[in-house]
């Protein structure tokens, strides 16, 4: 049987690290999209 390279705790720690690094980028992306949507809505209201 092959020897495992990482323990389950090590894998979980790596996954948590990746999630923490990814969340701020995702939040910025969502905020930017919300701002773009608001700008487009404001422009559309001005054209009516």
PDB file of C-alpha atoms in Angstrom:
ATOM      1  CA  UNK A   1       0.000   0.000   0.000  1.00  0.00           C
ATOM      2  CA  UNK A   2       1.298   3.461  -0.898  1.00  0.00           C
ATOM      3  CA  UNK A   3       2.302   5.839   1.849  1.00  0.00           C
ATOM      4  CA  UNK A   4       0.212   9.011   2.212  1.00  0.00           C
ATOM      5  CA  UNK A   5       2.007  12.266   1.637  1.00  0.00           C
ATOM      6  CA  UNK A   6      -0.235  14.507   3.744  1.00  0.00           C
ATOM      7  CA  UNK A   7      -2.326  13.901   6.825  1.00  0.00           C
ATOM      8  CA  UNK A   8      -6.017  14.837   6.768  1.00  0.00           C
ATOM      9  CA  UNK A   9      -5.244  17.755   9.111  1.00  0.00           C
ATOM     10  CA  UNK A  10      -2.602  19.060   6.718  1.00  0.00           C
ATOM     11  CA  UNK A  11      -5.032  18.834   3.809  1.00  0.00           C
ATOM     12  CA  UNK A  12      -7.703  20.712   5.762  1.00  0.00           C
ATOM     13  CA  UNK A  13      -5.219  23.418   6.728  1.00  0.00           C
ATOM     14  CA  UNK A  14      -4.206  23.870   3.088  1.00  0.00           C
ATOM     15  CA  UNK A  15      -7.846  24.068   1.989  1.00  0.00           C
ATOM     16  CA  UNK A  16      -8.643  26.652   4.678  1.00  0.00           C
ATOM     17  CA  UNK A  17      -5.659  28.744   3.590  1.00  0.00           C
ATOM     18  CA  UNK A  18      -6.797  28.631  -0.027  1.00  0.00           C
ATOM     19  CA  UNK A  19     -10.341  29.594   0.964  1.00  0.00           C
ATOM     20  CA  UNK A  20      -9.147  32.550   3.045  1.00  0.00           C
ATOM     21  CA  UNK A  21      -7.001  33.801   0.172  1.00  0.00           C
ATOM     22  CA  UNK A  22      -9.850  33.381  -2.324  1.00  0.00           C
ATOM     23  CA  UNK A  23     -12.622  35.052  -0.338  1.00  0.00           C
ATOM     24  CA  UNK A  24     -11.300  38.651  -0.505  1.00  0.00           C
ATOM     25  CA  UNK A  25     -10.851  38.375  -4.262  1.00  0.00           C
ATOM     26  CA  UNK A  26     -14.381  37.037  -4.635  1.00  0.00           C
ATOM     27  CA  UNK A  27     -15.789  39.826  -2.446  1.00  0.00           C
ATOM     28  CA  UNK A  28     -14.009  42.454  -4.582  1.00  0.00           C
ATOM     29  CA  UNK A  29     -15.381  40.853  -7.727  1.00  0.00           C
ATOM     30  CA  UNK A  30     -18.944  40.862  -6.377  1.00  0.00           C
ATOM     31  CA  UNK A  31     -18.615  44.479  -5.203  1.00  0.00           C
ATOM     32  CA  UNK A  32     -17.294  45.555  -8.606  1.00  0.00           C
ATOM     33  CA  UNK A  33     -20.163  43.762 -10.360  1.00  0.00           C
ATOM     34  CA  UNK A  34     -22.727  45.399  -8.056  1.00  0.00           C
ATOM     35  CA  UNK A  35     -21.228  48.814  -8.799  1.00  0.00           C
ATOM     36  CA  UNK A  36     -21.316  48.136 -12.548  1.00  0.00           C
ATOM     37  CA  UNK A  37     -24.956  47.080 -12.285  1.00  0.00           C
ATOM     38  CA  UNK A  38     -25.852  50.245 -10.369  1.00  0.00           C
ATOM     39  CA  UNK A  39     -24.099  52.458 -12.926  1.00  0.00           C
ATOM     40  CA  UNK A  40     -25.937  50.742 -15.778  1.00  0.00           C
ATOM     41  CA  UNK A  41     -29.241  51.112 -13.919  1.00  0.00           C
ATOM     42  CA  UNK A  42     -28.603  54.830 -13.343  1.00  0.00           C
ATOM     43  CA  UNK A  43     -27.742  55.315 -17.020  1.00  0.00           C
ATOM     44  CA  UNK A  44     -30.871  53.440 -18.133  1.00  0.00           C
ATOM     45  CA  UNK A  45     -33.077  55.569 -15.860  1.00  0.00           C
ATOM     46  CA  UNK A  46     -31.570  58.733 -17.309  1.00  0.00           C
ATOM     47  CA  UNK A  47     -32.352  57.611 -20.852  1.00  0.00           C
ATOM     48  CA  UNK A  48     -36.055  56.945 -20.198  1.00  0.00           C
TER      49      UNK A  48
END
